[in-house]
Coordinates of C-alpha atoms and ligand atoms in Angstrom, one line a residue:
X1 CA -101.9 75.4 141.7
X2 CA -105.3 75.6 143.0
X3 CA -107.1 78.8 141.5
X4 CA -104.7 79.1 138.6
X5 CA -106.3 77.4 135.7
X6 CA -102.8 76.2 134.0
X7 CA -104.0 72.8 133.0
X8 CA -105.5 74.9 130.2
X9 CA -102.1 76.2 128.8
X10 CA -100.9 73.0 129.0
X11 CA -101.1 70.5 126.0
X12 CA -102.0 67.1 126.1
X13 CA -99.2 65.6 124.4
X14 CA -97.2 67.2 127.6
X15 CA -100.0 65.6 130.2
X16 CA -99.5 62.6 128.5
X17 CA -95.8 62.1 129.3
X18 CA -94.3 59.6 131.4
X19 CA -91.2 61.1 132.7
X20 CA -88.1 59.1 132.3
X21 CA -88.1 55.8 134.5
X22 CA -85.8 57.2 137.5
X23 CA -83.5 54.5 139.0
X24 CA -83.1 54.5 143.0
X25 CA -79.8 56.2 144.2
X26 CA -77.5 53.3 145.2
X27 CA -77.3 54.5 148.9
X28 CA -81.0 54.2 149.2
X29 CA -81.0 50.7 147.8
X30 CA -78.7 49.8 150.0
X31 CA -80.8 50.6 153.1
X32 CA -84.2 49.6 151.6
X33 CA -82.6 46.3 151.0
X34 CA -79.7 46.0 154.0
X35 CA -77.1 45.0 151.0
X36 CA -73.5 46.0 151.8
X37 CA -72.0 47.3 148.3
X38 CA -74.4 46.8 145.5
X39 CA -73.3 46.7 142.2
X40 CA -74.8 47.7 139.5
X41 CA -75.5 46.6 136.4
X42 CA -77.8 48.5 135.2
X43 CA -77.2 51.2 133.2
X44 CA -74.0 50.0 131.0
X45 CA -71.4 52.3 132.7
X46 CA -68.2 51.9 132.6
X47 CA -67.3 49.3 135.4
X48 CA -63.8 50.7 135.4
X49 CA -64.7 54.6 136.3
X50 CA -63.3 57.4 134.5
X51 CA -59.5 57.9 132.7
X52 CA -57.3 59.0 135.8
X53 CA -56.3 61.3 133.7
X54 CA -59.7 63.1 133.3
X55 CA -59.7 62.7 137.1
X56 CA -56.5 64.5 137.2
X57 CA -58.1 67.3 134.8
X58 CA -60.8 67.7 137.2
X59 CA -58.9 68.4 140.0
X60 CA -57.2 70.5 138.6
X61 CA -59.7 73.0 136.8
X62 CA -62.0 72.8 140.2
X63 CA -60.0 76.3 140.8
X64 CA -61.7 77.9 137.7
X65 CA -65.3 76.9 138.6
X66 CA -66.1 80.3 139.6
X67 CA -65.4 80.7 136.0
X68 CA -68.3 80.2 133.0
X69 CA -67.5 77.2 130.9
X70 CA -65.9 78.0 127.2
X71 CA -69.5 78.4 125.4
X72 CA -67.8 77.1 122.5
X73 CA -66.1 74.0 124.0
X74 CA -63.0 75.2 121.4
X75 CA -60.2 72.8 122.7
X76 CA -63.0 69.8 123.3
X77 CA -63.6 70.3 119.1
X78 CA -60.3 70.7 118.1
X79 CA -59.3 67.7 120.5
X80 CA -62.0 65.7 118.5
X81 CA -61.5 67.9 114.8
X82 CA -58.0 66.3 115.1
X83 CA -58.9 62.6 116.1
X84 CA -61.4 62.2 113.4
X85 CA -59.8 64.7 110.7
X86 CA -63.1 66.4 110.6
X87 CA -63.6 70.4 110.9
X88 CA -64.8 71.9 113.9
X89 CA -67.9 73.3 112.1
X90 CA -69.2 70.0 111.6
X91 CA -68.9 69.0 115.6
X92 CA -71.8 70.0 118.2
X93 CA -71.3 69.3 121.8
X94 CA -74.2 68.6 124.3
X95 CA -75.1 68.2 127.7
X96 CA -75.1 64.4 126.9
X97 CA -76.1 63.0 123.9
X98 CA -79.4 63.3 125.4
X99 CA -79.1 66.9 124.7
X100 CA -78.3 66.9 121.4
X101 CA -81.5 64.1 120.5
X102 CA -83.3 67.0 122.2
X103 CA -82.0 69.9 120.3
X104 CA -82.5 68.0 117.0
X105 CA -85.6 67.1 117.7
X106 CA -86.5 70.8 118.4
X107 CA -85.2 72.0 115.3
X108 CA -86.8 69.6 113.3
X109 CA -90.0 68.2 114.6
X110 CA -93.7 69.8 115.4
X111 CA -96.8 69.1 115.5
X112 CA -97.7 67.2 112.7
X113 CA -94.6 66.6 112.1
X114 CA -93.0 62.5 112.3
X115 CA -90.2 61.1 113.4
X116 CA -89.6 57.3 113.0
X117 CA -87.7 55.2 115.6
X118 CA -87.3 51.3 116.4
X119 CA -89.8 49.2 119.5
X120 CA -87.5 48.5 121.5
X121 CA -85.1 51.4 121.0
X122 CA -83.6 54.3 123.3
X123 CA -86.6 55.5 124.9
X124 CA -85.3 59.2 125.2
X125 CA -86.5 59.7 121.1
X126 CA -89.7 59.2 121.7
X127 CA -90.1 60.9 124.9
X128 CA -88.7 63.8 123.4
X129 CA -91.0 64.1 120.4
X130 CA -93.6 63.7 121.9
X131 CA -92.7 66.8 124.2
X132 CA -93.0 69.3 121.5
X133 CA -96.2 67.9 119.9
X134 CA -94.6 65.4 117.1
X135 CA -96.0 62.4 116.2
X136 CA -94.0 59.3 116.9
X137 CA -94.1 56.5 114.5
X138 CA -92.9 53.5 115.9
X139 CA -91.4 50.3 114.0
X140 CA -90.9 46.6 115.5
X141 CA -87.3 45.3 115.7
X142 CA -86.9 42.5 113.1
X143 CA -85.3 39.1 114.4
X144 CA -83.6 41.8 117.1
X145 CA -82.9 44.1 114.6
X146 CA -83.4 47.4 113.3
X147 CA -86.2 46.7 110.4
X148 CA -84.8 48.9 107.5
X149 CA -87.2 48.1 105.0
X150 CA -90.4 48.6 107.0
X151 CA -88.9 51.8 108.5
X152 CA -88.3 52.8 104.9
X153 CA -91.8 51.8 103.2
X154 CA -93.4 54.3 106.8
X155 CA -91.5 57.5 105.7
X156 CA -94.2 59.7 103.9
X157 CA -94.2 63.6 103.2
X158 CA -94.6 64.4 107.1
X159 CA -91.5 62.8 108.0
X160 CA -88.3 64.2 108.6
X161 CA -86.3 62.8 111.2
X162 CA -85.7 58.6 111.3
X163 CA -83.2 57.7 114.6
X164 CA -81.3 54.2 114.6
X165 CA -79.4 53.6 117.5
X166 CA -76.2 51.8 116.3
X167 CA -75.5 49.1 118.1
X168 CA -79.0 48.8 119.2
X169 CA -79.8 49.5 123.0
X170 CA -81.1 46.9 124.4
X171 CA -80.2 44.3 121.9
X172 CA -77.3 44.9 121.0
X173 CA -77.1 44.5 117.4
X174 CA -76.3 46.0 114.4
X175 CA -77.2 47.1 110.8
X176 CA -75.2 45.5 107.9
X177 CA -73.9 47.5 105.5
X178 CA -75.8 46.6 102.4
X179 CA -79.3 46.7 104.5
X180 CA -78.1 50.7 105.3
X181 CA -76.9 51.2 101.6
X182 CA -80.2 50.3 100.2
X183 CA -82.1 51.8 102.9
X184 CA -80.3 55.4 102.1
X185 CA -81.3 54.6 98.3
X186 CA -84.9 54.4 99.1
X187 CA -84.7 57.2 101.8
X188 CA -85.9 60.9 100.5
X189 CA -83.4 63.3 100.3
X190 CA -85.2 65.7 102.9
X191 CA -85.5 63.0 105.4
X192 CA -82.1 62.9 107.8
X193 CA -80.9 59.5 109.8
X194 CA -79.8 59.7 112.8
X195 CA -77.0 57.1 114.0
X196 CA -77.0 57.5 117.4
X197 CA -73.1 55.3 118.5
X198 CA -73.3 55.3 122.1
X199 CA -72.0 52.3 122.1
X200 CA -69.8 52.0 119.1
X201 CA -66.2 51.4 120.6
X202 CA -67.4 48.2 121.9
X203 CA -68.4 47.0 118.2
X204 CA -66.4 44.5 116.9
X205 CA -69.0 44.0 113.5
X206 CA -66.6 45.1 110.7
X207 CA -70.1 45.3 108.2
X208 CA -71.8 47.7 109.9
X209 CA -72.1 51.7 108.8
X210 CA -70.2 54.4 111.1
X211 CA -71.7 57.2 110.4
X212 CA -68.5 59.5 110.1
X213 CA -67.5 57.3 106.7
X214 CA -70.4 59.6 105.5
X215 CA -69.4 63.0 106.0
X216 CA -69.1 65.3 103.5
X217 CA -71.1 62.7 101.4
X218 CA -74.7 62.3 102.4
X219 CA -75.9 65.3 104.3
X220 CA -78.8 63.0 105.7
X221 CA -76.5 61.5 107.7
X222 CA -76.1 62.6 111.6
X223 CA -73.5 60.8 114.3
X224 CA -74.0 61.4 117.7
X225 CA -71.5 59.8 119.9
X226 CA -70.6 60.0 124.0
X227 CA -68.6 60.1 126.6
X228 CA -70.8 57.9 128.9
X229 CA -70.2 54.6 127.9
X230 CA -66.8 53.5 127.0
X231 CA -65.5 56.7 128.4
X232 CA -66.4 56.5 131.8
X233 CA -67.9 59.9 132.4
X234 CA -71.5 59.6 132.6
X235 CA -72.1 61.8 135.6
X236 CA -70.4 64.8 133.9
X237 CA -73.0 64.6 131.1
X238 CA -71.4 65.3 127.6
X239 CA -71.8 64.0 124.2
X240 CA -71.1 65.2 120.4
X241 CA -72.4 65.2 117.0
X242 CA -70.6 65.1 114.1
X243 CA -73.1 66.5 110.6
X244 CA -73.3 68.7 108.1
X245 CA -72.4 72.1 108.7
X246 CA -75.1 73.5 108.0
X247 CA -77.5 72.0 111.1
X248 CA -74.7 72.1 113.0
X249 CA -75.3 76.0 112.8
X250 CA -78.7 75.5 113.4
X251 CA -77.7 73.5 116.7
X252 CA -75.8 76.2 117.8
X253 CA -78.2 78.4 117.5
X254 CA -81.2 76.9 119.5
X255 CA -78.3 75.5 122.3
X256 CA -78.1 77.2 126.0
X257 CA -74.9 79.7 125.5
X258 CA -73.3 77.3 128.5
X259 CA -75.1 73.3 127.8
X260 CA -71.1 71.8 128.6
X261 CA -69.5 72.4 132.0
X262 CA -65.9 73.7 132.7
X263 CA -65.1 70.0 134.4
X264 CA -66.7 67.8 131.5
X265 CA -64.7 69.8 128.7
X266 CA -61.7 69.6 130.5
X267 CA -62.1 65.5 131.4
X268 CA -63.2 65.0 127.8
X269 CA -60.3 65.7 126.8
X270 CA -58.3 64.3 129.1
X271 CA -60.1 60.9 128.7
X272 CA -60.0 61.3 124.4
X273 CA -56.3 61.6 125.1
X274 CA -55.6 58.3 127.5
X275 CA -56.2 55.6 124.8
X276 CA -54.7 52.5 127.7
X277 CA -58.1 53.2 129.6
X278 CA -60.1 52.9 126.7
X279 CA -58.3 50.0 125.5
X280 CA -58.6 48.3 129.5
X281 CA -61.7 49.2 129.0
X282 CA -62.3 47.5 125.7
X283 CA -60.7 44.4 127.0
X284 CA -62.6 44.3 130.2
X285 CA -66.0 43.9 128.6
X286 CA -64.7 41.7 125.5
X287 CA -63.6 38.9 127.9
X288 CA -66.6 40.0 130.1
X289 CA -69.4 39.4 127.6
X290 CA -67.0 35.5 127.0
X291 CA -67.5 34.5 130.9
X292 CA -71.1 35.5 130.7
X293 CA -72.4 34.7 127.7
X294 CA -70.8 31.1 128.3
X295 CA -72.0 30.7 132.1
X296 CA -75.9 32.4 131.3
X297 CA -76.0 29.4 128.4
X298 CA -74.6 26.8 131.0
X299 CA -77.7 27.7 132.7
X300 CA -80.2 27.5 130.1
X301 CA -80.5 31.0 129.0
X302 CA -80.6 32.2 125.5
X303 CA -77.8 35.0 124.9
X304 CA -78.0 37.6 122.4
X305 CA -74.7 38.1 120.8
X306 CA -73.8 41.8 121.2
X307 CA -71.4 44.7 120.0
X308 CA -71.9 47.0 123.1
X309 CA -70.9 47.0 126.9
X310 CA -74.2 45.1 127.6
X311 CA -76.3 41.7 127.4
X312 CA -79.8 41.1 126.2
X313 CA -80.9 37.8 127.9
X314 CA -83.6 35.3 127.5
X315 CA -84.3 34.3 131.0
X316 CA -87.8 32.2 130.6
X317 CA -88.6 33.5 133.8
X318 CA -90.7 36.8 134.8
X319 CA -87.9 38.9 134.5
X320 CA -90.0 41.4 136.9
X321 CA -89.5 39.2 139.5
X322 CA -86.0 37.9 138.8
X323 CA -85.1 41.8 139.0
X324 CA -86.7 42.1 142.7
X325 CA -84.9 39.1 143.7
X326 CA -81.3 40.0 142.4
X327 CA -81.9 43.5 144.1
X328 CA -82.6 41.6 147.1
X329 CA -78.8 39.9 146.6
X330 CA -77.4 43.6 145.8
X331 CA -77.3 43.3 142.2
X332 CA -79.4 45.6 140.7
X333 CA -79.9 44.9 136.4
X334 CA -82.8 45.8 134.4
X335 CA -86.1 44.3 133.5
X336 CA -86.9 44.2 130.3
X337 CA -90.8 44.4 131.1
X338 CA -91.6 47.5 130.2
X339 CA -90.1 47.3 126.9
X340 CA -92.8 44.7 126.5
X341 CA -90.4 41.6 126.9
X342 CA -91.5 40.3 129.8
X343 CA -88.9 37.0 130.0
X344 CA -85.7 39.2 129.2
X345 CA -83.2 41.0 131.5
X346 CA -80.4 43.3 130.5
X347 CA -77.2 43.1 131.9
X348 CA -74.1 45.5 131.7
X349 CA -70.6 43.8 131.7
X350 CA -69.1 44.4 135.0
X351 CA -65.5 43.6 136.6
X352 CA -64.4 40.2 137.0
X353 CA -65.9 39.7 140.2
X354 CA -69.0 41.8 139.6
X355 CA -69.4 39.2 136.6
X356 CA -69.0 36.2 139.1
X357 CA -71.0 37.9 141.5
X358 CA -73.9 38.1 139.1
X359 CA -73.8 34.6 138.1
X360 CA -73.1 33.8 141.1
X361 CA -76.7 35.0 142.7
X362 CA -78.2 34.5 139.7
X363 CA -77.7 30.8 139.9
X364 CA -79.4 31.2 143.4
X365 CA -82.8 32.9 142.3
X366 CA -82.9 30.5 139.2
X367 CA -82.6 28.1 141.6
X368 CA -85.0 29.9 144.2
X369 CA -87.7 30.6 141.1
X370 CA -87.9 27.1 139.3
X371 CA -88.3 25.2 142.8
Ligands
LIG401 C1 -76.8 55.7 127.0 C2 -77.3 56.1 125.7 C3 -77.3 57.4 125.3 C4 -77.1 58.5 126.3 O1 -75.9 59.1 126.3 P1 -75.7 60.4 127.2 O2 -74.5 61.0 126.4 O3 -75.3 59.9 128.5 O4 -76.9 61.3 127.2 C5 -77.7 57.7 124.0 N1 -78.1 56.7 123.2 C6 -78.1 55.4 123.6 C7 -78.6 54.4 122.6 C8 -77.7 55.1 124.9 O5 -77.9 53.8 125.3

């Protein structure tokens, strides 16, 4: 851009990003490192792959791709206005629930303007406001969880928008009920919770808020949910909201006319639909995070009991370096280091054998490491 003096229109809060850590295409890993079939457990997909019945809706609406997408997603809401006996007015659906953290963050945040989250927490949140100029406050986990009261005692008149992710990512745990019901006791009425479920099929924690038992009764209250996780579908990108009417309107306002593709509305449904996938699926990672939790203790880790499709583990080792070497074996997790945890890998529940062959080549770096 030499001779055009843009740095001047652009802000500093924009210079001062740091875009979203990009992980290396599997392919590429595969020739950097000469691994035959990496796995990876990295990014708490679903090991399984999508519903073959969303497969089969794929194929099948391929033919209308020359098509726009339905702007207003009508059979994905009814699909999901009829699972959770909610109106469609009251459902937004996004490009990923990335999109939808986005477009609330554009509606509700400025300069000047805060928005509390949790360290460590979803890093998209405060990526995002800091892209239009807000001002992130930031509040420590507490023993590995969300810390309601000090999130509570940092809201002041600037704040408006506090996000929890529910299960936690990357710890995996959860709020209690009675921490949440105080917390929305202290909480001003103009300041609105997000509950960001990404993971909440997996949860097995019977006391801990779902953020749909408070529609229609606290207004603060906003649910985002995905198809990513449990679902399978990652790479089609699509996630929903369920709030008050009212933002919802506001969401569909600021939205791009076509944020869902033909293919993702169509698979959505198809996968809502196939209940034995997400129950496989269920099953898969329930015995999953069993076999590993008990081998990663056998070997002296400490394991973070969890209500997602992932593990938060206590290595005592440079987790920095225990990543390199496991991408070395073709099994590719994530370092916790740059969450500030330097000693702690997380792990997503994989196959049977991609669970052995993680341990398996763990065992082998540990071994490797500690000689
Ligand atoms: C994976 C994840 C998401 C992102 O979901 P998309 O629908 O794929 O954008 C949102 N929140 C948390 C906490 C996640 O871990």
């Amino acid at each position: 851009m030499e001779g055009l003096p843009i740095e001047n229109y652009i802000p500093n809060y924009i210079k001062e990003l740091i875009p979203y850590p990009p992980g290396k295409p599997i392919e590429e890993l595969e020739r950097q490192y000469n691994v035959k079939n990496p796995i990876k457990l990295a990014s708490n997909e679903n090991p399984l792959g999508p519903s073959p019945k969303a497969i089969e809706a794929i194929k099948l609406a391929t033919k209308d791709l020359n098509r726009y997408p339905d702007g207003s997603a009508f059979y994905l809401k009814e699909a999901l206005s009829n699972k959770y006996g909610i109106s469609q007015e009251q459902i937004v659906i996004g490009n990923g629930s990335d999109e939808l953290i986005d477009l609330l963050i554009r509606l509700f945040i400025q300069p000047s303007i805060q928005c509390i989250t949790s360290h460590p927490s979803f890093l998209v949140y405060k990526k995002r406001v800091q892209s239009v100029g807000g001002e992130n406050i930031i509040v420590p986990l507490k023993n590995f969880r969300h810390d309601l009261v000090t999130i509570s005692k940092s809201v002041t008149d600037k704040t408006r928008l506090i996000f929890l992710d529910n299960p936690n990512n990357p710890t995996g745990s959860t709020i209690s009920q009675k921490d949440f019901s105080q917390f929305l006791n202290d909480l001003p009425e103009d300041v609105l919770v997000i509950l960001d479920e990404a993971y909440m099929e997996f949860c097995r924690d019977h006391d801990t808020p779902r953020g749909l038992e408070y529609l229609g009764k606290d207004s603060r209250i906003i649910t985002l949910r995905t198809f990513s996780k449990a679902y399978g579908l990652a790479g089609l990108r699509l996630g929903y909201g369920i709030m008050h009417p009212n933002i919802a309107s506001y969401i569909e306002r600021i939205r791009q006319p076509f944020n869902v593709n033909t293919l993702a509305q169509k698979a959505a449904i198809a996968a809502l639909n196939d209940t034995s996938h997400l129950e496989k699926t269920l099953q898969l990672t329930w015995e999953g995070i069993n076999y590993l939790s008990k081998q990663l203790k056998k070997l002296g880790c400490k394991v973070y009991p969890t209500n997602t499709n992932f593990l938060l583990i206590d290595i005592s080792l440079d987790a920095q370096t225990v990543y390199e070497e496991m991408l070395k074996k073709g099994v590719i997790i994530r370092s916790m280091s740059s969450y500030g945890f330097t000693n702690f890998i997380r792990v997503t529940i994989g196959t049977e054998d991609e669970n052995k062959k993680f341990i398996s080549c763990f065992k082998d770096v540990l071994k490797k490491l500690k000689k």
